[in-house]
Amino acid sequence: MTTSSTGTGDVDPAVREELARLRDSIDNIDAAVVHMLAERFKCTQQVGRLKAEHRLPPADPAREARQITRLRTLAENAKLDPAFAEKFLNFIIAEVIRHHEHIADGATRSTAGNSAGSPTGTPAPTTD
Ligand SMILES: C=C(O[C@@H]1C=C(C(=O)O)C=C[C@H]1O)C(=O)O
């Protein structure tokens, strides 16, 4: 083997440059994905608090089914594997539902004989 542990040991400088250019773009895209996900979770946290206040269930399977249909079409049009898009959305939604359960749990505990707590409880952290 002529390559180092980084996988770029004995490589033509032009190839190395092209790789670095592409990786810069990947890093920018990853940053955008993180920022977009953070904004999405800010919205879903608000949905979670609204649901807890109004005693609505954390999950909404009918809404999820519509989102999956829509996302699969978007993925197909964008030449992205729709099965991957569906798995990715389901992964995110599962985390959102976990947050909503956490928020609802806090709301239940703060209204069960504890007058000190607010009706909506303390917002769940984005990760835990
Ligand atoms: C955010 C909501 O709660 C849940 C999470 C969803 C999501 O992350 O997109 C969609 C449906 C619900 O199961 C919602 O009801 O809109």
PDB file of C-alpha atoms and ligand atoms in Angstrom:
ATOM      1  CA  MET A   1       0.000   0.000   0.000  1.00  0.00           C
ATOM      2  CA  THR A   2       1.254   3.491  -0.902  1.00  0.00           C
ATOM      3  CA  THR A   3      -1.492   5.404   0.899  1.00  0.00           C
ATOM      4  CA  SER A   4      -1.256   6.775   4.422  1.00  0.00           C
ATOM      5  CA  SER A   5      -3.858   6.323   7.139  1.00  0.00           C
ATOM      6  CA  THR A   6      -5.642   9.450   5.857  1.00  0.00           C
ATOM      7  CA  GLY A   7      -6.086   7.756   2.492  1.00  0.00           C
ATOM      8  CA  THR A   8      -4.405  10.605   0.568  1.00  0.00           C
ATOM      9  CA  GLY A   9      -0.690   9.753   0.954  1.00  0.00           C
ATOM     10  CA  ASP A  10       0.705   9.264  -2.556  1.00  0.00           C
ATOM     11  CA  VAL A  11      -1.817  11.205  -4.613  1.00  0.00           C
ATOM     12  CA  ASP A  12      -1.488  13.533  -7.598  1.00  0.00           C
ATOM     13  CA  PRO A  13      -1.700  17.167  -6.271  1.00  0.00           C
ATOM     14  CA  ALA A  14      -4.498  17.942  -8.754  1.00  0.00           C
ATOM     15  CA  VAL A  15      -6.534  15.067  -7.372  1.00  0.00           C
ATOM     16  CA  ARG A  16      -5.757  16.208  -3.833  1.00  0.00           C
ATOM     17  CA  GLU A  17      -6.996  19.713  -4.718  1.00  0.00           C
ATOM     18  CA  GLU A  18     -10.185  18.384  -6.281  1.00  0.00           C
ATOM     19  CA  LEU A  19     -10.813  16.249  -3.200  1.00  0.00           C
ATOM     20  CA  ALA A  20     -10.258  19.261  -0.901  1.00  0.00           C
ATOM     21  CA  ARG A  21     -12.623  21.396  -3.018  1.00  0.00           C
ATOM     22  CA  LEU A  22     -15.345  18.762  -2.881  1.00  0.00           C
ATOM     23  CA  ARG A  23     -14.837  18.263   0.859  1.00  0.00           C
ATOM     24  CA  ASP A  24     -15.185  22.014   1.436  1.00  0.00           C
ATOM     25  CA  SER A  25     -18.583  21.833  -0.246  1.00  0.00           C
ATOM     26  CA  ILE A  26     -19.528  18.762   1.797  1.00  0.00           C
ATOM     27  CA  ASP A  27     -18.597  20.636   4.989  1.00  0.00           C
ATOM     28  CA  ASN A  28     -20.760  23.610   3.932  1.00  0.00           C
ATOM     29  CA  ILE A  29     -23.685  21.317   3.131  1.00  0.00           C
ATOM     30  CA  ASP A  30     -23.299  19.500   6.474  1.00  0.00           C
ATOM     31  CA  ALA A  31     -23.352  22.873   8.264  1.00  0.00           C
ATOM     32  CA  ALA A  32     -26.531  23.842   6.390  1.00  0.00           C
ATOM     33  CA  VAL A  33     -28.154  20.513   7.300  1.00  0.00           C
ATOM     34  CA  VAL A  34     -27.307  21.043  10.992  1.00  0.00           C
ATOM     35  CA  HIS A  35     -28.715  24.586  10.943  1.00  0.00           C
ATOM     36  CA  MET A  36     -31.878  23.480   9.135  1.00  0.00           C
ATOM     37  CA  LEU A  37     -32.379  20.610  11.564  1.00  0.00           C
ATOM     38  CA  ALA A  38     -31.905  22.976  14.514  1.00  0.00           C
ATOM     39  CA  GLU A  39     -34.617  25.282  13.091  1.00  0.00           C
ATOM     40  CA  ARG A  40     -36.906  22.296  12.484  1.00  0.00           C
ATOM     41  CA  PHE A  41     -36.464  21.129  16.092  1.00  0.00           C
ATOM     42  CA  LYS A  42     -37.242  24.661  17.341  1.00  0.00           C
ATOM     43  CA  CYS A  43     -40.600  24.423  15.504  1.00  0.00           C
ATOM     44  CA  THR A  44     -41.330  20.878  16.656  1.00  0.00           C
ATOM     45  CA  GLN A  45     -40.564  21.839  20.278  1.00  0.00           C
ATOM     46  CA  GLN A  46     -43.266  24.527  19.966  1.00  0.00           C
ATOM     47  CA  VAL A  47     -45.648  21.952  18.490  1.00  0.00           C
ATOM     48  CA  GLY A  48     -44.827  19.665  21.432  1.00  0.00           C
ATOM     49  CA  ARG A  49     -45.663  22.365  23.967  1.00  0.00           C
ATOM     50  CA  LEU A  50     -48.907  23.229  22.151  1.00  0.00           C
ATOM     51  CA  LYS A  51     -49.920  19.550  22.091  1.00  0.00           C
ATOM     52  CA  ALA A  52     -49.101  19.112  25.784  1.00  0.00           C
ATOM     53  CA  GLU A  53     -51.129  22.219  26.718  1.00  0.00           C
ATOM     54  CA  HIS A  54     -54.145  20.940  24.800  1.00  0.00           C
ATOM     55  CA  ARG A  55     -53.742  17.278  25.763  1.00  0.00           C
ATOM     56  CA  LEU A  56     -53.108  16.175  22.169  1.00  0.00           C
ATOM     57  CA  PRO A  57     -51.168  12.943  21.507  1.00  0.00           C
ATOM     58  CA  PRO A  58     -47.405  13.302  20.795  1.00  0.00           C
ATOM     59  CA  ALA A  59     -47.591  11.406  17.481  1.00  0.00           C
ATOM     60  CA  ASP A  60     -49.852  12.098  14.493  1.00  0.00           C
ATOM     61  CA  PRO A  61     -49.581   9.079  12.133  1.00  0.00           C
ATOM     62  CA  ALA A  62     -51.903  10.599   9.494  1.00  0.00           C
ATOM     63  CA  ARG A  63     -49.727  13.720   9.238  1.00  0.00           C
ATOM     64  CA  GLU A  64     -46.616  11.507   9.070  1.00  0.00           C
ATOM     65  CA  ALA A  65     -48.100   9.465   6.205  1.00  0.00           C
ATOM     66  CA  ARG A  66     -48.756  12.668   4.226  1.00  0.00           C
ATOM     67  CA  GLN A  67     -45.208  13.896   4.890  1.00  0.00           C
ATOM     68  CA  ILE A  68     -43.696  10.594   3.754  1.00  0.00           C
ATOM     69  CA  THR A  69     -45.701  10.611   0.508  1.00  0.00           C
ATOM     70  CA  ARG A  70     -44.646  14.197  -0.154  1.00  0.00           C
ATOM     71  CA  LEU A  71     -40.995  13.610   0.723  1.00  0.00           C
ATOM     72  CA  ARG A  72     -40.764  10.491  -1.445  1.00  0.00           C
ATOM     73  CA  THR A  73     -42.006  12.509  -4.437  1.00  0.00           C
ATOM     74  CA  LEU A  74     -39.552  15.327  -3.692  1.00  0.00           C
ATOM     75  CA  ALA A  75     -36.745  12.761  -3.408  1.00  0.00           C
ATOM     76  CA  GLU A  76     -37.649  11.094  -6.715  1.00  0.00           C
ATOM     77  CA  ASN A  77     -37.674  14.471  -8.472  1.00  0.00           C
ATOM     78  CA  ALA A  78     -34.307  15.316  -6.916  1.00  0.00           C
ATOM     79  CA  LYS A  79     -32.861  11.904  -7.941  1.00  0.00           C
ATOM     80  CA  LEU A  80     -32.444  10.906  -4.299  1.00  0.00           C
ATOM     81  CA  ASP A  81     -33.365   7.374  -3.220  1.00  0.00           C
ATOM     82  CA  PRO A  82     -36.962   7.726  -1.882  1.00  0.00           C
ATOM     83  CA  ALA A  83     -36.446   4.799   0.499  1.00  0.00           C
ATOM     84  CA  PHE A  84     -33.493   6.638   2.024  1.00  0.00           C
ATOM     85  CA  ALA A  85     -35.534   9.871   2.268  1.00  0.00           C
ATOM     86  CA  GLU A  86     -38.322   7.992   4.046  1.00  0.00           C
ATOM     87  CA  LYS A  87     -35.901   6.350   6.500  1.00  0.00           C
ATOM     88  CA  PHE A  88     -34.272   9.717   7.210  1.00  0.00           C
ATOM     89  CA  LEU A  89     -37.629  11.407   7.876  1.00  0.00           C
ATOM     90  CA  ASN A  90     -38.768   8.539  10.107  1.00  0.00           C
ATOM     91  CA  PHE A  91     -35.516   8.819  12.078  1.00  0.00           C
ATOM     92  CA  ILE A  92     -36.120  12.526  12.702  1.00  0.00           C
ATOM     93  CA  ILE A  93     -39.816  12.087  13.504  1.00  0.00           C
ATOM     94  CA  ALA A  94     -39.016   9.349  16.058  1.00  0.00           C
ATOM     95  CA  GLU A  95     -36.756  11.827  17.886  1.00  0.00           C
ATOM     96  CA  VAL A  96     -39.439  14.532  17.727  1.00  0.00           C
ATOM     97  CA  ILE A  97     -42.043  12.177  19.199  1.00  0.00           C
ATOM     98  CA  ARG A  98     -39.603  11.305  21.990  1.00  0.00           C
ATOM     99  CA  HIS A  99     -39.306  15.033  22.761  1.00  0.00           C
ATOM    100  CA  HIS A 100     -43.093  15.426  22.698  1.00  0.00           C
ATOM    101  CA  GLU A 101     -43.521  12.531  25.123  1.00  0.00           C
ATOM    102  CA  HIS A 102     -40.947  14.155  27.381  1.00  0.00           C
ATOM    103  CA  ILE A 103     -42.787  17.501  27.261  1.00  0.00           C
ATOM    104  CA  ALA A 104     -46.179  15.823  27.887  1.00  0.00           C
ATOM    105  CA  ASP A 105     -44.679  13.875  30.770  1.00  0.00           C
ATOM    106  CA  GLY A 106     -43.421  17.118  32.348  1.00  0.00           C
ATOM    107  CA  ALA A 107     -46.805  18.768  31.843  1.00  0.00           C
ATOM    108  CA  THR A 108     -48.593  15.838  33.502  1.00  0.00           C
ATOM    109  CA  ARG A 109     -46.254  15.833  36.482  1.00  0.00           C
ATOM    110  CA  SER A 110     -46.438  19.606  36.960  1.00  0.00           C
ATOM    111  CA  THR A 111     -50.263  19.558  37.046  1.00  0.00           C
ATOM    112  CA  ALA A 112     -50.618  16.450  39.230  1.00  0.00           C
ATOM    113  CA  GLY A 113     -50.962  18.085  42.651  1.00  0.00           C
ATOM    114  CA  ASN A 114     -47.973  20.394  42.230  1.00  0.00           C
ATOM    115  CA  SER A 115     -49.187  23.976  42.142  1.00  0.00           C
ATOM    116  CA  ALA A 116     -45.616  25.267  41.690  1.00  0.00           C
ATOM    117  CA  GLY A 117     -45.274  23.916  38.185  1.00  0.00           C
ATOM    118  CA  SER A 118     -46.474  25.661  35.042  1.00  0.00           C
ATOM    119  CA  PRO A 119     -49.190  23.851  33.038  1.00  0.00           C
ATOM    120  CA  THR A 120     -46.777  23.177  30.194  1.00  0.00           C
ATOM    121  CA  GLY A 121     -43.808  22.158  32.340  1.00  0.00           C
ATOM    122  CA  THR A 122     -40.185  22.879  31.510  1.00  0.00           C
ATOM    123  CA  PRO A 123     -39.435  22.592  27.802  1.00  0.00           C
ATOM    124  CA  ALA A 124     -37.558  19.438  26.865  1.00  0.00           C
ATOM    125  CA  PRO A 125     -33.958  19.968  25.807  1.00  0.00           C
ATOM    126  CA  THR A 126     -33.208  19.523  22.105  1.00  0.00           C
ATOM    127  CA  THR A 127     -31.148  16.459  22.942  1.00  0.00           C
ATOM    128  CA  ASP A 128     -31.025  14.233  26.000  1.00  0.00           C
TER     129      ASP A 128
HETATM  130  C1  LIG B   1     -44.406  17.861  14.707  1.00  0.00           C
HETATM  131  C2  LIG B   1     -45.486  17.075  14.910  1.00  0.00           C
HETATM  132  O1  LIG B   1     -45.452  15.949  15.735  1.00  0.00           O
HETATM  133  C3  LIG B   1     -44.971  14.682  15.284  1.00  0.00           C
HETATM  134  C4  LIG B   1     -43.729  14.859  14.517  1.00  0.00           C
HETATM  135  C5  LIG B   1     -43.771  15.116  13.178  1.00  0.00           C
HETATM  136  C6  LIG B   1     -42.584  15.678  12.467  1.00  0.00           C
HETATM  137  O2  LIG B   1     -41.482  15.683  13.042  1.00  0.00           O
HETATM  138  O3  LIG B   1     -42.737  16.146  11.326  1.00  0.00           O
HETATM  139  C7  LIG B   1     -44.952  14.862  12.468  1.00  0.00           C
HETATM  140  C8  LIG B   1     -46.049  14.347  13.071  1.00  0.00           C
HETATM  141  C9  LIG B   1     -46.097  13.993  14.513  1.00  0.00           C
HETATM  142  O4  LIG B   1     -46.047  12.592  14.680  1.00  0.00           O
HETATM  143  C10 LIG B   1     -46.796  17.386  14.315  1.00  0.00           C
HETATM  144  O5  LIG B   1     -47.804  16.778  14.721  1.00  0.00           O
HETATM  145  O6  LIG B   1     -46.852  18.267  13.431  1.00  0.00           O
END
